[in-house]
Amino acid sequence: EDMRAGDAVAALKASLKPEAQVKRAGAWRKADASQLVSGDRVALAAGANVPADILLGRGMQVQVDQAALTGESLPVSLGEGSLVKMGSTIVSGETEGLVAHTGVNTFFGKTAALIGSTHDVGNFQKVILRITRALLLFSSLLVTAAVTYLCLTFDGEGYGVWPAVSFGAVLLVASIPIAMQVVCTATMALGSRLLAAKKAIVARLASIEQLAGMTVLCSDKTGTLTLNKMVLQEVLSYAKGADDAAILALAALATRWKEPPKDALDTLVLRAECLDTASLDRHEQLDFTPFDPKLRRTEATLRGPDGGVFDVVKGAPDVVLRLCDEANRSSIGAVFAAKVEELAQRGIRALAVARRPEGGGMEMVGMLTFLDPPRPDTKRTIERAMQQGVVVKMITGDHGAIARETARALGMGDEIGASDSLPTILPGEEVPRTLGRDYGAMIEKSDGFAQVFPEHKFLIVEALRQRGHSVGMTGDGVNDAPALKKADVGIAVEGATDAARAASDLVLTEPGLSIIVDAIVIARCIFQRMKNYVIYRVACTFQLLLFFFVAVFAFHPRQYDAAHQLLPGHPNVYPLPTADLGSGPGGGDSACSAVQCSYSDIGDFGSGTDDSTTCGGVQCSYGFRMSDTEVGLAIPSTFNLPVVALVVIVILNDATIISIAYDHVVPSPLPERWNLPALFLVAGWIGLVACGSSLLLLHWALSSEDPGSPIRRMGVRESLSYGQVVAMMYLKISLSDWWTIFAARTQSFFFTRAPSKIVFAAASVATLASTGLAVKWPFPAERYDERADLDAQEPDSQLIGLGLEHVLFTWAFTLVWFLIQDVCKVLLYKLLYTFDVSGIRTEAEANAARRAKNEAILGKQPSKRGARAGGARRKARRGEMQLAEMPLEVELEV
């Protein structure tokens, strides 16, 4: 943010260094404009940039181009006593003036100060920090409680301090969404690439997230909504036999058509499509009087192809009408005056053309009307933006009548306010925190504002933001730069000044505004993907943390083992491997003592209390069925997974969920926002269901030695060794993790929207990899005769490969609970909306009202249109749940 603000200010400073003709010590000389002081006398001539705010003195009127400052398309005439603002350009005329303001006190300097005063932290960074802090706090509390319990219950045979701390540290790392910033940034980078393909440069990635939630789009008029180029609108005839071509030809004859156009009006006439330039060259121009701001007309005397001499006048309608003879004025005066008044009220400029034959009277021939027209795609773009639930407001420095006419032509509302109803701010003054309260309601009701200055645009944006809106701003000039910087999403259109581009988040490189709506749709797709990822990641954190937290306190494998030893045909007795004899890694076949030990006798595993001898070897008894690699190892006092298994889950998780950046999503037809309370409720509920199913399976797996246990009654013939219990839980937790992504990505049932091939492939690879690891664990298992310290603390849990029936049962169990999880999710969404939890229904109703207002402005029938839109969306989403009067989808705006 600091760099962008610096770039914007640097661009402004670069344009603050023109040279000036200044009179000092009685002599005129060139000086660096930065050295001017108030009171200096400065000369201004055609083509000169105004170096400071200058109060004009006596002399001729000058034509001043203020488009970059005020948005006015045509030059304005200024004379003695007028203030010419820094950053404008003298188009014609010469005069002198006194420097009134310099530097930051100028109109231009205030703009630079406003840009430099904006140092807002992006919304995306705030959201990520809030999510991370919440999960960190939640994870820290649960992990600390679990580790403290393990340490306090250490009795020489349970968890030691360091193993407990090691397990807690890995669990904490697995629970904190370290990859959240990476995944979300990668997702937004994909959106940036899509926008770049449409010739839009994203200057700040986080702006994509804010673009998705944009509720109000404020737009400059001149050069943004319009072409910043006067175009002929209509040719009106007031003489018999005078058609459009004839009137245009006469207007062109009142110019120096063989020379480059001198002003905007000459350009307008000479570049008209229906002008026959070849016919002009058949005339000889005998005399020419250029445009005079005082006379407000141009005159020319010409000789036609037939040798006849005549005069042509073009200029302001009222001026030219007064030059016509009495008879002509009487015949057309009333109609002509009424038309001029109508055009003035609509903000359309007019140019009258009259002809006088040699020795005759002046006769009005016609009138040309012209306007800075909207860009070809502007009206459609505004309609599309409104259909996306975005309110569009025009903010321009141009006159109110012109703003209203432009708004009318574009199908926007005509409630155009004036700048005198808006607040102001002085350079260096802190922005009031009460703008939203004092002016917000008035600004929301208005469809735009006219005759505003840069500080007004800046404060309009800030007031809307204080009212809770996410505000976008489009512009192209220096006068737009402060508002572009202040807005949540600043958009510089094609041809924008360096200052405007430096202050913007999105820079358009091709003419037209349609890319803005395309960007909104793309941004909402990106937002959906980020939201789905966050729900998924938080749900996984809840599942993992709650599972191990409850398992540590409530599940004690030794108690299950003791209970199994009392079953018929138990305990299971195994020869105890010896540490000093044996030829292989397992050892222990060739020598054993005569001692048989029960589980409770296992301490150093080298001696027992029973004097019986069997095969000359030491034996151990277990309630669980044990594999060869597990014999001799103690059953843990609490359940846990090997640390390496947790690491594998984290690696597979973070490596595969990046695929969510390429998921199929349906963009919301309304602005998105982060509703974190609702997000945590949904994610927590999904994670809680997954955690509950994992705890249930853990109980079943630990009880599998009992022939009457649920697992055995469901067709699993072989009981699980303790190491296989660990493997089954590793597989279950992994599968729940991967499959939760399919529940998290929709708000209706998971099958209502197919995932992308990339997401499906990534989840499939992770599922198969986890299954393969559960069948054949590649990491070396710790064995009794390889332990250096037998009685200081229990070893890390062993993971023993599952058989086919165990894998199939785990898959079936997880699939059934995935379906239950998905149904519970749908029910929760309905409950959240029904009871308006965290303002969900209120937000949906506000969106509906905003859309209805837009429909009214567009002249549509909201109810019919809403019904059609709702039906189309229901069909498109293949049954996805709808909210807010059913025309609006139930997309929780989280």
CSV table of N, CA, C and O in Angstrom, one decimal, residues 787-842:
chain,number,residue,atom,x,y,z
A,787,ARG,N,14.8,-51.5,20.7
A,787,ARG,CA,14.6,-50.3,21.5
A,787,ARG,C,15.8,-50.2,22.4
A,787,ARG,O,16.3,-51.2,23.1
A,788,ALA,N,16.3,-49.0,22.5
A,788,ALA,CA,17.4,-48.7,23.4
A,788,ALA,C,17.0,-48.5,24.8
A,788,ALA,O,17.7,-48.9,25.8
A,789,ASP,N,15.8,-47.9,25.0
A,789,ASP,CA,15.3,-47.7,26.4
A,789,ASP,C,14.0,-48.3,26.5
A,789,ASP,O,13.0,-47.9,25.9
A,790,LEU,N,13.9,-49.4,27.3
A,790,LEU,CA,12.7,-50.2,27.4
A,790,LEU,C,11.6,-49.7,28.4
A,790,LEU,O,10.5,-50.0,28.2
A,791,ASP,N,12.1,-49.0,29.3
A,791,ASP,CA,11.1,-48.6,30.4
A,791,ASP,C,11.0,-47.1,30.7
A,791,ASP,O,10.3,-46.8,31.6
A,792,ALA,N,11.7,-46.3,30.0
A,792,ALA,CA,11.6,-44.9,30.3
A,792,ALA,C,10.3,-44.3,29.9
A,792,ALA,O,9.7,-43.4,30.5
A,793,GLN,N,9.9,-44.6,28.7
A,793,GLN,CA,8.6,-44.1,28.1
A,793,GLN,C,8.2,-45.0,27.0
A,793,GLN,O,8.9,-45.7,26.4
A,794,GLU,N,6.9,-44.9,26.7
A,794,GLU,CA,6.3,-45.8,25.7
A,794,GLU,C,6.7,-45.2,24.3
A,794,GLU,O,7.0,-44.0,24.1
A,795,PRO,N,6.8,-46.1,23.3
A,795,PRO,CA,7.3,-45.7,22.0
A,795,PRO,C,6.1,-45.0,21.2
A,795,PRO,O,5.0,-45.0,21.7
A,796,ASP,N,6.5,-44.5,20.1
A,796,ASP,CA,5.5,-43.9,19.2
A,796,ASP,C,4.6,-45.0,18.7
A,796,ASP,O,5.0,-46.2,18.6
A,797,SER,N,3.3,-44.7,18.4
A,797,SER,CA,2.4,-45.8,18.0
A,797,SER,C,2.9,-46.4,16.7
A,797,SER,O,3.5,-45.7,15.8
A,798,GLN,N,2.6,-47.7,16.6
A,798,GLN,CA,3.0,-48.4,15.4
A,798,GLN,C,1.8,-48.4,14.4
A,798,GLN,O,0.7,-48.4,14.8
A,799,LEU,N,2.1,-48.5,13.1
A,799,LEU,CA,1.0,-48.5,12.1
A,799,LEU,C,1.3,-49.8,11.3
A,799,LEU,O,2.3,-49.9,10.6
A,800,ILE,N,0.4,-50.7,11.4
A,800,ILE,CA,0.5,-52.0,10.8
A,800,ILE,C,-0.5,-52.1,9.6
A,800,ILE,O,-1.7,-51.7,9.8
A,801,GLY,N,-0.1,-52.5,8.5
A,801,GLY,CA,-0.9,-52.5,7.2
A,801,GLY,C,-2.2,-53.2,7.4
A,801,GLY,O,-2.3,-54.3,8.0
A,802,LEU,N,-3.3,-52.7,6.8
A,802,LEU,CA,-4.6,-53.3,6.8
A,802,LEU,C,-4.8,-54.3,5.8
A,802,LEU,O,-4.2,-54.3,4.7
A,803,GLY,N,-5.7,-55.2,6.0
A,803,GLY,CA,-6.1,-56.2,5.0
A,803,GLY,C,-7.2,-55.6,4.1
A,803,GLY,O,-7.8,-54.5,4.4
A,804,LEU,N,-7.5,-56.3,3.1
A,804,LEU,CA,-8.5,-55.8,2.1
A,804,LEU,C,-9.9,-55.6,2.8
A,804,LEU,O,-10.5,-54.6,2.5
A,805,GLU,N,-10.3,-56.5,3.6
A,805,GLU,CA,-11.7,-56.3,4.2
A,805,GLU,C,-11.7,-55.1,5.1
A,805,GLU,O,-12.7,-54.4,5.2
A,806,HIS,N,-10.6,-54.9,5.8
A,806,HIS,CA,-10.5,-53.7,6.6
A,806,HIS,C,-10.6,-52.4,5.8
A,806,HIS,O,-11.2,-51.4,6.2
A,807,VAL,N,-9.9,-52.4,4.7
A,807,VAL,CA,-9.9,-51.2,3.8
A,807,VAL,C,-11.3,-50.9,3.3
A,807,VAL,O,-11.8,-49.8,3.3
A,808,LEU,N,-11.9,-52.0,2.8
A,808,LEU,CA,-13.3,-51.9,2.2
A,808,LEU,C,-14.2,-51.4,3.3
A,808,LEU,O,-15.1,-50.5,3.0
A,809,PHE,N,-14.1,-51.9,4.5
A,809,PHE,CA,-15.0,-51.5,5.6
A,809,PHE,C,-14.8,-50.0,5.9
A,809,PHE,O,-15.8,-49.3,6.1
A,810,THR,N,-13.6,-49.6,6.0
A,810,THR,CA,-13.3,-48.2,6.3
A,810,THR,C,-13.8,-47.3,5.2
A,810,THR,O,-14.4,-46.2,5.5
A,811,TRP,N,-13.6,-47.6,4.0
A,811,TRP,CA,-14.2,-46.8,2.9
A,811,TRP,C,-15.7,-46.8,3.0
A,811,TRP,O,-16.3,-45.7,2.8
A,812,ALA,N,-16.4,-47.9,3.2
A,812,ALA,CA,-17.8,-47.9,3.3
A,812,ALA,C,-18.3,-47.0,4.5
A,812,ALA,O,-19.3,-46.3,4.3
A,813,PHE,N,-17.7,-47.2,5.6
A,813,PHE,CA,-18.0,-46.4,6.8
A,813,PHE,C,-17.9,-44.9,6.5
A,813,PHE,O,-18.8,-44.1,6.8
A,814,THR,N,-16.7,-44.6,5.9
A,814,THR,CA,-16.5,-43.1,5.7
A,814,THR,C,-17.5,-42.6,4.7
A,814,THR,O,-17.9,-41.4,4.8
A,815,LEU,N,-17.8,-43.4,3.7
A,815,LEU,CA,-18.7,-42.9,2.6
A,815,LEU,C,-20.1,-42.7,3.2
A,815,LEU,O,-20.8,-41.7,2.9
A,816,VAL,N,-20.6,-43.6,4.1
A,816,VAL,CA,-21.9,-43.4,4.7
A,816,VAL,C,-21.9,-42.2,5.5
A,816,VAL,O,-22.9,-41.4,5.5
A,817,TRP,N,-20.9,-41.9,6.3
A,817,TRP,CA,-20.8,-40.8,7.2
A,817,TRP,C,-20.6,-39.5,6.3
A,817,TRP,O,-21.0,-38.4,6.8
A,818,PHE,N,-20.0,-39.6,5.2
A,818,PHE,CA,-19.9,-38.4,4.3
A,818,PHE,C,-21.3,-38.0,3.8
A,818,PHE,O,-21.6,-36.8,3.8
A,819,LEU,N,-22.1,-39.0,3.5
A,819,LEU,CA,-23.5,-38.6,3.1
A,819,LEU,C,-24.3,-38.0,4.2
A,819,LEU,O,-25.0,-37.1,4.0
A,820,ILE,N,-24.1,-38.6,5.4
A,820,ILE,CA,-24.7,-38.0,6.6
A,820,ILE,C,-24.2,-36.6,6.9
A,820,ILE,O,-25.0,-35.7,7.1
A,821,GLN,N,-22.9,-36.4,6.7
A,821,GLN,CA,-22.3,-35.1,6.9
A,821,GLN,C,-22.9,-34.1,5.9
A,821,GLN,O,-23.2,-32.9,6.2
A,822,ASP,N,-23.1,-34.5,4.6
A,822,ASP,CA,-23.6,-33.6,3.6
A,822,ASP,C,-25.1,-33.2,3.9
A,822,ASP,O,-25.5,-32.1,3.8
A,823,VAL,N,-25.9,-34.2,4.4
A,823,VAL,CA,-27.3,-33.9,4.7
A,823,VAL,C,-27.3,-32.9,5.9
A,823,VAL,O,-28.1,-31.9,5.9
A,824,CYS,N,-26.5,-33.1,6.9
A,824,CYS,CA,-26.4,-32.2,8.1
A,824,CYS,C,-26.0,-30.8,7.6
A,824,CYS,O,-26.5,-29.8,8.2
A,825,LYS,N,-25.1,-30.7,6.7
A,825,LYS,CA,-24.7,-29.4,6.2
A,825,LYS,C,-25.9,-28.7,5.6
A,825,LYS,O,-26.1,-27.5,5.8
A,826,VAL,N,-26.7,-29.4,4.7
A,826,VAL,CA,-27.8,-28.7,4.1
A,826,VAL,C,-28.8,-28.3,5.1
A,826,VAL,O,-29.4,-27.2,5.0
A,827,LEU,N,-29.1,-29.1,6.1
A,827,LEU,CA,-30.0,-28.7,7.2
A,827,LEU,C,-29.6,-27.5,7.9
A,827,LEU,O,-30.3,-26.6,8.3
A,828,LEU,N,-28.3,-27.4,8.2
A,828,LEU,CA,-27.7,-26.3,8.9
A,828,LEU,C,-27.9,-25.0,8.1
A,828,LEU,O,-28.3,-24.0,8.7
A,829,TYR,N,-27.6,-25.1,6.8
A,829,TYR,CA,-27.8,-23.9,6.0
A,829,TYR,C,-29.2,-23.4,6.1
A,829,TYR,O,-29.5,-22.2,6.2
A,830,LYS,N,-30.2,-24.3,6.1
A,830,LYS,CA,-31.6,-23.9,6.1
A,830,LYS,C,-31.9,-23.3,7.5
A,830,LYS,O,-32.6,-22.3,7.6
A,831,LEU,N,-31.4,-23.9,8.5
A,831,LEU,CA,-31.6,-23.3,9.9
A,831,LEU,C,-31.0,-21.9,10.0
A,831,LEU,O,-31.6,-21.0,10.6
A,832,LEU,N,-29.8,-21.8,9.5
A,832,LEU,CA,-29.1,-20.5,9.6
A,832,LEU,C,-29.9,-19.4,8.9
A,832,LEU,O,-30.1,-18.3,9.4
A,833,TYR,N,-30.5,-19.7,7.8
A,833,TYR,CA,-31.3,-18.7,7.1
A,833,TYR,C,-32.7,-18.5,7.8
A,833,TYR,O,-33.1,-17.3,7.9
A,834,THR,N,-33.3,-19.6,8.2
A,834,THR,CA,-34.6,-19.5,8.9
A,834,THR,C,-34.5,-18.6,10.1
A,834,THR,O,-35.4,-17.7,10.3
A,835,PHE,N,-33.5,-18.7,10.9
A,835,PHE,CA,-33.4,-18.0,12.2
A,835,PHE,C,-32.5,-16.7,12.0
A,835,PHE,O,-32.1,-16.1,13.0
A,836,ASP,N,-32.1,-16.4,10.8
A,836,ASP,CA,-31.3,-15.2,10.5
A,836,ASP,C,-30.1,-15.1,11.3
A,836,ASP,O,-29.7,-14.1,11.9
A,837,VAL,N,-29.4,-16.2,11.4
A,837,VAL,CA,-28.1,-16.3,12.2
A,837,VAL,C,-27.1,-15.4,11.5
A,837,VAL,O,-26.8,-15.5,10.3
A,838,SER,N,-26.5,-14.6,12.3
A,838,SER,CA,-25.4,-13.7,11.8
A,838,SER,C,-25.9,-12.8,10.6
A,838,SER,O,-25.1,-12.4,9.8
A,839,GLY,N,-27.2,-12.5,10.6
A,839,GLY,CA,-27.7,-11.6,9.7
A,839,GLY,C,-27.8,-12.1,8.2
A,839,GLY,O,-27.8,-11.3,7.3
A,840,ILE,N,-27.9,-13.4,8.1
A,840,ILE,CA,-27.9,-14.0,6.8
A,840,ILE,C,-29.1,-13.6,6.0
A,840,ILE,O,-29.0,-13.2,4.8
A,841,ARG,N,-30.3,-13.8,6.6
A,841,ARG,CA,-31.5,-13.4,5.9
A,841,ARG,C,-31.6,-11.9,5.7
A,841,ARG,O,-32.0,-11.4,4.6
A,842,THR,N,-31.1,-11.2,6.7
A,842,THR,CA,-31.1,-9.7,6.5
A,842,THR,C,-30.3,-9.3,5.3
A,842,THR,O,-30.7,-8.4,4.6
